[in-house]
XYZ file of C-alpha atoms in Angstrom:
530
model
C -26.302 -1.503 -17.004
C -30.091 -2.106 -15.978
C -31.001 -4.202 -19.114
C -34.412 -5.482 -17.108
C -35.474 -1.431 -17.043
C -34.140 -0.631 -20.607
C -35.778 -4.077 -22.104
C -39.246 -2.616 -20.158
C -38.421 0.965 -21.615
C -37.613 -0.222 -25.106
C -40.561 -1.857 -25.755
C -43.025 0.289 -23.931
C -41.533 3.046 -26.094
C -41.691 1.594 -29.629
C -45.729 0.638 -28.506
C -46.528 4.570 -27.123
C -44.569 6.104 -30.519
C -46.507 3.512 -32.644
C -49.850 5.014 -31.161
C -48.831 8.533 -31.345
C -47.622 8.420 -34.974
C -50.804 6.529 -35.989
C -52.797 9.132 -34.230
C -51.287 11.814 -35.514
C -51.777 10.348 -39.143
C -54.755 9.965 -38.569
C -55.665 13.773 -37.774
C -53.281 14.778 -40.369
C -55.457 12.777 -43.097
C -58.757 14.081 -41.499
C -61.583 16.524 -43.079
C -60.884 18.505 -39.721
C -56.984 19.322 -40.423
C -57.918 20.371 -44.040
C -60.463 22.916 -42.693
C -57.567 24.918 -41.673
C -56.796 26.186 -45.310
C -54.080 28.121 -44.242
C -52.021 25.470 -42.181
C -53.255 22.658 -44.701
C -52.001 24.512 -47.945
C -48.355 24.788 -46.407
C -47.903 21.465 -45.797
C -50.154 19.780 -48.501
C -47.426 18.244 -50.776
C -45.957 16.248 -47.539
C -49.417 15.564 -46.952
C -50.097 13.742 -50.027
C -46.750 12.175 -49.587
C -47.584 10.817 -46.090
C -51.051 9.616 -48.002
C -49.068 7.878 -50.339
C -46.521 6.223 -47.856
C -49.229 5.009 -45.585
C -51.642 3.670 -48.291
C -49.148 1.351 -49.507
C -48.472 -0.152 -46.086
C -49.202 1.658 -42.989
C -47.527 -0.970 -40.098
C -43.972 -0.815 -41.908
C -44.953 3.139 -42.109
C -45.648 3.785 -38.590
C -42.635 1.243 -37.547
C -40.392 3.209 -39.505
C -41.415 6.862 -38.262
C -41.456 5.285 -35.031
C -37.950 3.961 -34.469
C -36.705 6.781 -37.061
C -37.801 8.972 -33.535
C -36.222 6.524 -31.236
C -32.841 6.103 -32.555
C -32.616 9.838 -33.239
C -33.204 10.403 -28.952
C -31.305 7.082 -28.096
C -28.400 8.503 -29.608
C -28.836 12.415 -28.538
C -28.890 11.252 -25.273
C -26.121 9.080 -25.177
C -23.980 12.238 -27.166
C -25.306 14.348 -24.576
C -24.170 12.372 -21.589
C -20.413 11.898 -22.652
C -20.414 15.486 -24.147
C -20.264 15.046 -27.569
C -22.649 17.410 -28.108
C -21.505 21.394 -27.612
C -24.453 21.638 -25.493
C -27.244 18.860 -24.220
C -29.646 18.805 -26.781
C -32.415 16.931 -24.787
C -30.316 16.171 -21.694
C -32.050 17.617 -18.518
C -31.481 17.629 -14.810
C -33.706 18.269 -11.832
C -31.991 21.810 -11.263
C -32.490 22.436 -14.846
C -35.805 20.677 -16.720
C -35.339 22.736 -20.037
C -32.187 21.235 -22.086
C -29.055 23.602 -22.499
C -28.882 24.065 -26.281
C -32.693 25.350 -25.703
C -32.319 27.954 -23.255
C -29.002 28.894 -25.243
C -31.144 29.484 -28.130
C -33.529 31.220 -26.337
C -31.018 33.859 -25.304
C -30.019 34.164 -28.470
C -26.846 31.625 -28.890
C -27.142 29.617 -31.986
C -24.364 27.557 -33.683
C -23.656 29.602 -36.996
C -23.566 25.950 -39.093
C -27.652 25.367 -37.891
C -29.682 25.824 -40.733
C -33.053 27.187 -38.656
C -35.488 30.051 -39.603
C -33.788 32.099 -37.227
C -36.861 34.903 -37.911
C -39.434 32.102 -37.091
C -37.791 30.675 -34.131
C -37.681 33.812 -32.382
C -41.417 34.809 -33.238
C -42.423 31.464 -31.666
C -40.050 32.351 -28.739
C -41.698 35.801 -28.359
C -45.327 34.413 -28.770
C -45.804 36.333 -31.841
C -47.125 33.314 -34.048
C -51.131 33.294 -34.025
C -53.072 29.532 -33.806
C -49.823 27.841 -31.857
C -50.797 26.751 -28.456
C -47.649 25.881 -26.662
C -44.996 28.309 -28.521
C -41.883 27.101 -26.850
C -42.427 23.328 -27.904
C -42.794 24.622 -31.095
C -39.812 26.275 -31.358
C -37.575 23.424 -29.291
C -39.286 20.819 -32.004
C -37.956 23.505 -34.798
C -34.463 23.588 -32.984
C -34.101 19.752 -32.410
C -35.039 18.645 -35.992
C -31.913 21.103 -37.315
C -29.557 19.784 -34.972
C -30.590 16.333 -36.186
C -29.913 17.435 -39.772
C -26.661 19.130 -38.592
C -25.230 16.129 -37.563
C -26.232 14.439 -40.803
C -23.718 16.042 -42.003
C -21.450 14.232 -39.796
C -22.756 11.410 -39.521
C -24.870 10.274 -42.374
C -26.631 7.033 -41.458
C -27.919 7.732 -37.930
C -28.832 10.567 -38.838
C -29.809 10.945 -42.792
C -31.603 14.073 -43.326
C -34.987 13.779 -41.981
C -37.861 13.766 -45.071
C -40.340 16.673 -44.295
C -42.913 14.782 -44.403
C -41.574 13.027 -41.292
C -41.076 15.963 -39.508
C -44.673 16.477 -39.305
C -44.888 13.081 -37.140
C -42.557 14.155 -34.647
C -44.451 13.524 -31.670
C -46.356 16.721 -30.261
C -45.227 17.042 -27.073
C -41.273 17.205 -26.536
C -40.720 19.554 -24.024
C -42.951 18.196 -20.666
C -41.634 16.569 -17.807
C -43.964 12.957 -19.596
C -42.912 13.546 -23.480
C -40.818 11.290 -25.195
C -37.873 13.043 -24.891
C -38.370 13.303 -21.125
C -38.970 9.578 -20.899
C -35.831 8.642 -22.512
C -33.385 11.064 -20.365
C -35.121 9.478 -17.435
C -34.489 5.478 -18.837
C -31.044 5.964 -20.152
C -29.200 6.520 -16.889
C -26.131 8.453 -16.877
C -23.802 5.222 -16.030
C -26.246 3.355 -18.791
C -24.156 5.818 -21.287
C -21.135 4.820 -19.965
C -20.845 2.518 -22.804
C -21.867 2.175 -26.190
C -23.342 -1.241 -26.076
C -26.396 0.870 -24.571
C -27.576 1.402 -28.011
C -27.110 -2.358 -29.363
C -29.443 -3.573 -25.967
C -31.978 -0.994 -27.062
C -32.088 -2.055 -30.772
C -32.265 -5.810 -29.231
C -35.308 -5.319 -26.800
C -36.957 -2.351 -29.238
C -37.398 -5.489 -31.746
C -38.477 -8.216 -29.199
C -41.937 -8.067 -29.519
C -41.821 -8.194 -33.520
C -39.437 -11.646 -33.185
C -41.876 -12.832 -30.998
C -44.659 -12.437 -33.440
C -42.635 -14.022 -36.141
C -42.172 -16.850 -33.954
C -46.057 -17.092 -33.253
C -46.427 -17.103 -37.413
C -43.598 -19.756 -37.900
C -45.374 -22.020 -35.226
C -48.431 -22.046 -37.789
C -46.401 -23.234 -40.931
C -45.778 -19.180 -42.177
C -42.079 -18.677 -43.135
C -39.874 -15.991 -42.730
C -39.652 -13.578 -44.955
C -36.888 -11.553 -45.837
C -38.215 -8.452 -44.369
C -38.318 -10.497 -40.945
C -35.173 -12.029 -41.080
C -33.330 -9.753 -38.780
C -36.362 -9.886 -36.458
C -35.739 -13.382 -36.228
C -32.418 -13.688 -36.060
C -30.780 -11.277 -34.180
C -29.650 -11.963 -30.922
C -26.848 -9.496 -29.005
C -23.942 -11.389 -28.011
C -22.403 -11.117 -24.592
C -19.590 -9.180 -23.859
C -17.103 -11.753 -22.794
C -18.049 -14.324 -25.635
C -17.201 -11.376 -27.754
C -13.835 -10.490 -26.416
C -13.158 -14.208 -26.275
C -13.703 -14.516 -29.760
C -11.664 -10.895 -30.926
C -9.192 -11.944 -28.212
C -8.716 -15.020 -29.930
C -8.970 -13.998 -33.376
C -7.494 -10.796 -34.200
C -5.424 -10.748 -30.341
C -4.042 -13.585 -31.765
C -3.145 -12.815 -35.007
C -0.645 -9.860 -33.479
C 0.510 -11.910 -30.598
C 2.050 -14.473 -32.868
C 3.583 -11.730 -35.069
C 4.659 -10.264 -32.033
C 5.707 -12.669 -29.173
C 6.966 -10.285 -26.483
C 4.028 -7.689 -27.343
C 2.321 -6.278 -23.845
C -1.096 -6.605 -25.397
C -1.497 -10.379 -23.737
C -1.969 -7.917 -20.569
C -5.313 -6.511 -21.643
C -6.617 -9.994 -22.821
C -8.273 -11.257 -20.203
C -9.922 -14.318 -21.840
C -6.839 -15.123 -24.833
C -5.624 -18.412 -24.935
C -2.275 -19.486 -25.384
C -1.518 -22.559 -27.002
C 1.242 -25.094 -25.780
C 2.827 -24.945 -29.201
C 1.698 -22.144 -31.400
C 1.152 -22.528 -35.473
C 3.962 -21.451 -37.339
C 2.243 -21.233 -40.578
C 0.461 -17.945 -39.537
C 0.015 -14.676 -41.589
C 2.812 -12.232 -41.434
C 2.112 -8.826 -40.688
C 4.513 -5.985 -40.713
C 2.166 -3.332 -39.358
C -1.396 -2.862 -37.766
C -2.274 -1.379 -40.720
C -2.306 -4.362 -42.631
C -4.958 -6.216 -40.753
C -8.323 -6.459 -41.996
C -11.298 -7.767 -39.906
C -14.631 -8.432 -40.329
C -18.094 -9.409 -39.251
C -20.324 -10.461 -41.868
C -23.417 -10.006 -39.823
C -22.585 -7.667 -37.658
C -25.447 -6.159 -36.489
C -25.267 -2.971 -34.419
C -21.738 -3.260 -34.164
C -20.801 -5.296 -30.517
C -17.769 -7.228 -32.263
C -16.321 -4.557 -34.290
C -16.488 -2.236 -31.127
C -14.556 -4.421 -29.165
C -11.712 -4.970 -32.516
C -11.679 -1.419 -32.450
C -9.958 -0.969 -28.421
C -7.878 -3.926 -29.116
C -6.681 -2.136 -32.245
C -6.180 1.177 -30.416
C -3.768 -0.875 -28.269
C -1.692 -2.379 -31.062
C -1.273 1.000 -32.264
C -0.730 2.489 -29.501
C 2.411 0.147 -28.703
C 3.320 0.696 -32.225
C 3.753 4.372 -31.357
C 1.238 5.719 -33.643
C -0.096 9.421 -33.248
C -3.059 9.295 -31.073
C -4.948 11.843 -33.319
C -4.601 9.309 -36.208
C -5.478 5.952 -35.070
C -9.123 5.775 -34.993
C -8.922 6.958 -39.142
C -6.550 4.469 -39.576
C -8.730 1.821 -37.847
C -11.691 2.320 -39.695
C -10.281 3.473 -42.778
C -7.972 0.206 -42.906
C -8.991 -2.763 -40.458
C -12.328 -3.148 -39.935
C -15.196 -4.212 -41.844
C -18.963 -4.902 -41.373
C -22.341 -5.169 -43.200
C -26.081 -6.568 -42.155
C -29.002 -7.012 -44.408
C -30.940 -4.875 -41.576
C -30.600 -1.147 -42.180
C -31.160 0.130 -38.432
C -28.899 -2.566 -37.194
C -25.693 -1.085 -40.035
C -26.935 2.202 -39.331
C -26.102 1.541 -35.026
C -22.654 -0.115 -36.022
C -22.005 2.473 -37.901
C -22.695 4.951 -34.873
C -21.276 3.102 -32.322
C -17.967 2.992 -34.123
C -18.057 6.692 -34.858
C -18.645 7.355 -31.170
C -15.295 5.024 -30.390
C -13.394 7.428 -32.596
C -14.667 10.263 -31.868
C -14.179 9.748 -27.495
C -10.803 8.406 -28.761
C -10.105 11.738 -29.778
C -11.984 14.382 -29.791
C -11.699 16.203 -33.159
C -12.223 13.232 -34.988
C -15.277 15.121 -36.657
C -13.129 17.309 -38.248
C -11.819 14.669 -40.434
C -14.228 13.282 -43.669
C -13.594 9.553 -42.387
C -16.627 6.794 -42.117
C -16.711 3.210 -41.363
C -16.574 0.645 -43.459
C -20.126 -0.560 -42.691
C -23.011 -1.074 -45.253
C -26.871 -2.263 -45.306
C -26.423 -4.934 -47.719
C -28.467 -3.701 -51.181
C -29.306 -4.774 -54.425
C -28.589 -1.449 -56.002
C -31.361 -3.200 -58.681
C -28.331 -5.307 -60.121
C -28.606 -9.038 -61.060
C -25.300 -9.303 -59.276
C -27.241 -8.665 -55.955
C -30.525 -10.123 -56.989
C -32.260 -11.448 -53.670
C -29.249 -10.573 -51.128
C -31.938 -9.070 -48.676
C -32.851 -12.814 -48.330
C -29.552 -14.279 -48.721
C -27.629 -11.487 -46.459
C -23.343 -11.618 -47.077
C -24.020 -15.806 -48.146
C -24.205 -14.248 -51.776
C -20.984 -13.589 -53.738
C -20.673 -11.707 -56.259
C -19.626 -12.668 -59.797
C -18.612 -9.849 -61.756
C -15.752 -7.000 -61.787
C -18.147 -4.428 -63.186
C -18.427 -1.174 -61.342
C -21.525 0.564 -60.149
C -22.765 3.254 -61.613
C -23.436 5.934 -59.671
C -25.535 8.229 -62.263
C -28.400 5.853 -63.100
C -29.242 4.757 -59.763
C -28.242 7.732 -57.323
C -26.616 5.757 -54.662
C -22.938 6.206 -53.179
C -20.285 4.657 -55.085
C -19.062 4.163 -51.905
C -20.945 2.137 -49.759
C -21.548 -0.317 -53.133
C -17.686 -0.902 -53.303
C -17.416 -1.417 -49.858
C -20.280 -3.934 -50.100
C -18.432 -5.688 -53.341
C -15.269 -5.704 -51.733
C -16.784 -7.562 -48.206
C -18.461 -10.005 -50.352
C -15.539 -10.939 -52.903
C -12.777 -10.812 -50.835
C -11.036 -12.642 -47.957
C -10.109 -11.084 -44.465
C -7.128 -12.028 -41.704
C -10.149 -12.373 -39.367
C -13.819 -13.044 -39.615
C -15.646 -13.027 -36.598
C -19.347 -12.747 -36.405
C -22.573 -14.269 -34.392
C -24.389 -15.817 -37.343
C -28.282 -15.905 -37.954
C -30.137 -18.939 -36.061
C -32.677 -20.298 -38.602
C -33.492 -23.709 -39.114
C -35.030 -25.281 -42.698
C -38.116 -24.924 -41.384
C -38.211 -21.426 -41.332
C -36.543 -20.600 -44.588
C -38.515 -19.098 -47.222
C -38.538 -20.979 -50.562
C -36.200 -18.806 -52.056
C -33.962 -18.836 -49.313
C -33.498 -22.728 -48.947
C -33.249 -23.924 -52.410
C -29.848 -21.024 -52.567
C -28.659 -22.959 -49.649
C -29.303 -26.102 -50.549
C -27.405 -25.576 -53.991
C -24.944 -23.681 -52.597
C -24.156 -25.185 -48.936
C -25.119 -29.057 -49.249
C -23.662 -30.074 -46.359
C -24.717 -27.898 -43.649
C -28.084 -26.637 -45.276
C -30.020 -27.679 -42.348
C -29.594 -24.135 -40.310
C -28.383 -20.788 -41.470
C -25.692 -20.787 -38.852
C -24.324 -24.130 -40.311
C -23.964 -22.180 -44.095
C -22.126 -19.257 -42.557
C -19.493 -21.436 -41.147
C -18.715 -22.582 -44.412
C -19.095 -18.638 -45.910
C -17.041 -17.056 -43.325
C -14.136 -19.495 -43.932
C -14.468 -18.686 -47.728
C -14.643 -14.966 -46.386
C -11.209 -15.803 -44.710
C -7.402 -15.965 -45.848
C -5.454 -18.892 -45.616
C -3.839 -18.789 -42.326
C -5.909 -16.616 -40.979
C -8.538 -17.012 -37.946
C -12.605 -17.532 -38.418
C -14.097 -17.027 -35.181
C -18.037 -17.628 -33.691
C -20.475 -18.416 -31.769
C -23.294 -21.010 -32.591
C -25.699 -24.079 -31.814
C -23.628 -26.928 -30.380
C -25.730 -29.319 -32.750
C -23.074 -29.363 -35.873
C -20.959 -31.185 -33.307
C -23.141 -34.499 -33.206
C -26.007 -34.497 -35.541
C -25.738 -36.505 -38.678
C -27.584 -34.510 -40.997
C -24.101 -32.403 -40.534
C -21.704 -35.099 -40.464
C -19.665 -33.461 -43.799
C -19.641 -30.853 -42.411
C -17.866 -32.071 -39.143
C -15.591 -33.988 -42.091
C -14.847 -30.814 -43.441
C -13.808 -28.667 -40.360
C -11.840 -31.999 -39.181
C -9.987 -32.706 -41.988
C -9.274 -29.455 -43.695
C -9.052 -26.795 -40.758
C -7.266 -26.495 -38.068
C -9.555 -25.917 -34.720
C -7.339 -23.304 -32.598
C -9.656 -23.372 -29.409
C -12.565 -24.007 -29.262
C -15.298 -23.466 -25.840
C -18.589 -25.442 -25.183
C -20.675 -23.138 -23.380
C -23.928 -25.072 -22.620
C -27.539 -23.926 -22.657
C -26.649 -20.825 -20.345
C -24.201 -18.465 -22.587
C -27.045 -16.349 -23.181
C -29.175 -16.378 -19.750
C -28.321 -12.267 -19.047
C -30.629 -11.259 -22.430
C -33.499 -13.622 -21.205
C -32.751 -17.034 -21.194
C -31.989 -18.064 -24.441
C -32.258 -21.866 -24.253
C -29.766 -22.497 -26.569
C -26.812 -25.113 -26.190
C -23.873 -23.125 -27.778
C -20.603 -23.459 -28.598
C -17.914 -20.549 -29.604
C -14.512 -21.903 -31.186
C -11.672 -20.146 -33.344
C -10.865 -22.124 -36.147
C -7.578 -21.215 -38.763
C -8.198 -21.770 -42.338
C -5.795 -24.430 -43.723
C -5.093 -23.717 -47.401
C-alpha cells in the first residue's frame, strides 16, 4: 500500500470537493439559477433546505457534503475492485473508460431492485431532454445516486439514503477522464484494495489537515471542543501493534482454553508465558466470547478479531456460511463518538463478512458498532465530549416513538457502556489537560483522580472497568504513566491490583510509517484481577 500517494490524494481530494461544493452552493443560491423558473421551481424546497443548512454553518456544511461524496467513491471503488458489486459502478480501465454498470444501463440492463426513473434515464440517454448539456453525465449521476441508495438498504451507515438536497451537490462532472470519480479509480490502486485497511488510511489522511488546525488553535490557549475531538485524537494504529495486541488478548484467551489448539500457528507475534494463569475465563465455545474496542475508530482492531475469530471457528468446525453472523452477531463490539469513523468500522466489517462468504447480504445481520449519541437523554448528557468514559446509570429503555431513532443501535450503545467484555482492546484518545475543554476535565477529574492528567491515562482505568475479571485489557499508549509522578496511583493501581501479562516498550518510533509520530509508546496486555 502507497500510503505517501493516498495521504497526497486524500487531502488534495477533501480541498478540490470543498471548492466544488462551495461553488456549486453558491450558483445554486444565486439570482442567476432562479431565473430559470422552470428548473428552479422543481427543486425549490431542497433549495430552501440547502439555504437553511448552510446559513447555520456553512464549513461543517460543505465538510459534510464533501466527505458524504468521498466515502460514498472510496467505498464503490474498493466494492468494485474485489467484485462485490454485480457490475463496476465507477471502476474503469484503459480498454474501457465508461464503467460497466453504465454501459449495461445504457443497453438497457438494469437491476429490477434500482429504484431509477427508468422513462427519464433513457430520455437523457437518447438526448431527448432540452437545456442538459452533457446528457450522459446526467444520466450516469441519476444511475450512481440509486445504486448508492440501493445499497442503503444493505448497508445502512455507509450508505444512509442520500437527502435530496444533497444530491444536488454531487459534483458536476462524474464521467471525464479528470472528475472525481476518475481521480479516485486512478489513486486507489487495484493492490491498494487488496485490503480493507485502505479505507481507515483514507479516513486518517482525509482528516489531517483539520488536526493540524486544531493543533495550531490549542498552541494559542483554544481548547478542544467536542466536535474536534476525533480530529485530534485519532491516530491509525499499525498493523502489527494491532495483531500483537488481538494476538495477545483474545488469541490468548482461546489458547489457554484450548492448549493443543493450531491457532498459535497463525499468531505470529503471541506470546507464551513460562507459566500460564490458571485463574482464566472458561469458555466452552467461540460463541461465548465477547470483544471490544471502546474507541474503535474505523474499525483496524475489530478487523483483525474478526480473521482470528474465523479461525477459532473454523477449527471448531462451524459452517462456513454461518460464521461471519455469528461473529458479529455474538463477539464483537465497537463504538466512537465520531460518526464517519463508526460508520467505516461498520463497513469494513461488513466487507470481512461479506468476502468471507459471499451471500452474506442475503442475511438481515449488522455489526455491533454505534456513533455514540445522546438520544436527548440525561443518561447520555455530554457523551459526545466524554466518548465510552460515561456510564450509564439507569435500566430504563429507549423509546423509540418520541425520538425516531433505532432501538437498536441505543441498546447496543447501553449494553457497551454498562457491561464488561472477555477482551477490551482499543488505541485510546491522546489528550493532555491542557487541551480538555472545561466540561471535559472537571468529569475526569471527579471521575478518574488518579490518572486525570491525559485522556489515555482515564481509559486505562475505563477499559479495565469495561473488562471481566479474568479477562484481558489490551493497548497501546504514551510510555509516560510508567515514570511520571503526577501518575504514581495509578502505577499503584495497575501494580498492585492487576496482573501485567506482557507488556512491550516500543520507543518514539512505533508510529514512524503514518508520519513520524514522535511519541514514546508502550503497548502491554494486562488481566483484570478481581
Amino acid at each position: 500500500m502507497n500510503k505517501s500517494a493516498l495521504k497526497k490524494f486524500a487531502t488534495s481530494m477533501r480541498l478540490e470537493l470543498i471548492s466544488m461544493i462551495k461553488t456549486k452552493i453558491d450558483y445554486l443560491l444565486s439570482d442567476a439559477y432562479k431565473e430559470n423558473l422552470a428548473v428552479y421551481n422543481t427543486n425549490k424546497a431542497h433549495i430552501q433546505l440547502i439555504e437553511e443548512r448552510y446559513s447555520k454553518d456553512s464549513e461543517d456544511f460543505i465538510e459534510e457534503v464533501a466527505y458524504t461524496w468521498f466515502n460514498r467513491l472510496v467505498a464503490l471503488r474498493f466494492m468494485d475492485v474485489n467484485e462485490i458489486t454485480s457490475s463496476s459502478v465507477i471502476s474503469t480501465s484503459d480498454e474501457q473508460p465508461i464503467p460497466q454498470m453504465f454501459i449495461e444501463a445504457k443497453s438497457g440492463t438494469i437491476e429490477d431492485t434500482l429504484n431509477l426513473n427508468r422513462e427519464l434515464f433513457f430520455d437523457l440517454i437518447d438526448k431527448k431532454v432540452s437545456g442538459v448539456k452533457d446528457s450522459d453525465n446526467e444520466a450516469y449521476k441519476m444511475l450512481f445516486i440509486s445504486t448508492c441508495n440501493e445499497y442503503a438498504n444493505l448497508m445502512s451507515s455507509m450508505f444512509e439514503k442520500i437527502s435530496d438536497y444533497t444530491e444536488l451537490l454531487l459534483p458536476e462532472d462524474m464521467l471525464s477522464p479528470n472528475s472525481i470519480r476518475a481521480k479516485v479509480v486512478s489513486s486507489m490502486s487495484e493492490e491498494d484494495c487488496q485490503d480493507i485497511e485502505v479505507i481507515g488510511w483514507l479516513y486518517q489522511f482525509y482528516i489531517s489537515e483539520k488536526k493540524d488546525d486544531v493543533f495550531v488553535m490549542l498552541k494559542k490557549n483554544k481548547k478542544i471542543t467536542p466536535s474536534n475531538i476525533p480530529a485530534a485524537t485519532q491516530l491509525f494504529t499499525p498493523h502489527w501493534i494491532v495483531k500483537y495486541m488481538v494476538e495477545n488478548s483474545l488469541g490468548k484467551l482461546w489458547m489457554l482454553n484450548n492448549p493443543t489448539s493450531n491457532l498459535k500457528e497463525y499468531m505470529k507475534y503471541y506470546i507464551e508465558n513460562e507459566e500460564e494463569t490458571s485463574t482464566f475465563i472458561k469458555v466452552s465455545s467461540p460463541e461465548e466470547i465477547t470483544f471490544l474496542d471502546p474507541c474503535c475508530g474505523s474499525g483496524h482492531t475489530l478487523t483483525y478479531a474478526f480473521d482470528l475469530l474465523t479461525k477459532i471457528y473454523e477449527e471448531e468446525g462451524y459452517n462456513k456460511s454461518e460464521i461471519p453472523s455469528l461473529i458479529l452477531q455474538n463477539n464483537l463490539f465497537g463504538c466512537d463518538i465520531d460518526k464517519r469513523a463508526s460508520v467505516l468500522a461498520n463497513f469494513a466489517l461488513t466487507m470481512k463478512a461479506r468476502q468471507y462468504h459471499k451471500r452474506f447480504f442475503k442475511k438481515d445481520v449488522k455489526p455491533n458498532i454505534v456513533e455514540l449519541e445522546d438520544y436527548a437523554s440525561d443518561e447520555f448528557a455530554g457523551i459526545k465530549n466524554f466518548g465510552s468514559l460515561l456510564v450509564p446509570y439507569s435500566d430504563s429503555s429507549f423509546d423509540d416513538g418520541i425520538f425516531g431513532q433505532s432501538t437498536r443501535e441505543y441498546e447496543i450503545q447501553k449494553k457497551i457502556l454498562s457491561s464488561e467484555f472477555h477482551c477490551v482492546v482499543t488505541n485510546p484518545p491522546y489528550m493532555g489537560s491542557k487541551g480538555m475543554n472545561k466540561e471535559l476535565s472537571d468529569f475526569v477529574k471527579k471521575r478518574y483522580p488518579d490518572s486525570k492528567s491525559d485522556l489515555f491515562a482515564v481509559f486505562m482505568e475505563r477499559t479495565l472497568e469495561l473488562t471481566k475479571p479474568h479477562g484481558f485489557m489490551s493497548m497501546i499508549n504514551q510510555h509516560s504513566w510508567m515514570f511520571l509522578s503526577s501518575y504514581e496511583k495509578l502505577r499503584i493501581k495497575i501494580i498492585e491490583k492487576q496482573r501485567i501479562d506482557t507488556m512491550v516498550h516500543l520507543g518514539a518510533r512505533a508510529f514512524e510509517e503514518i508520519g513520524g509520530e514522535v511519541v514514546q509508546s508502550v503497548a502491554f496486555v494486562l488481566e483484570k484481577n478481581k
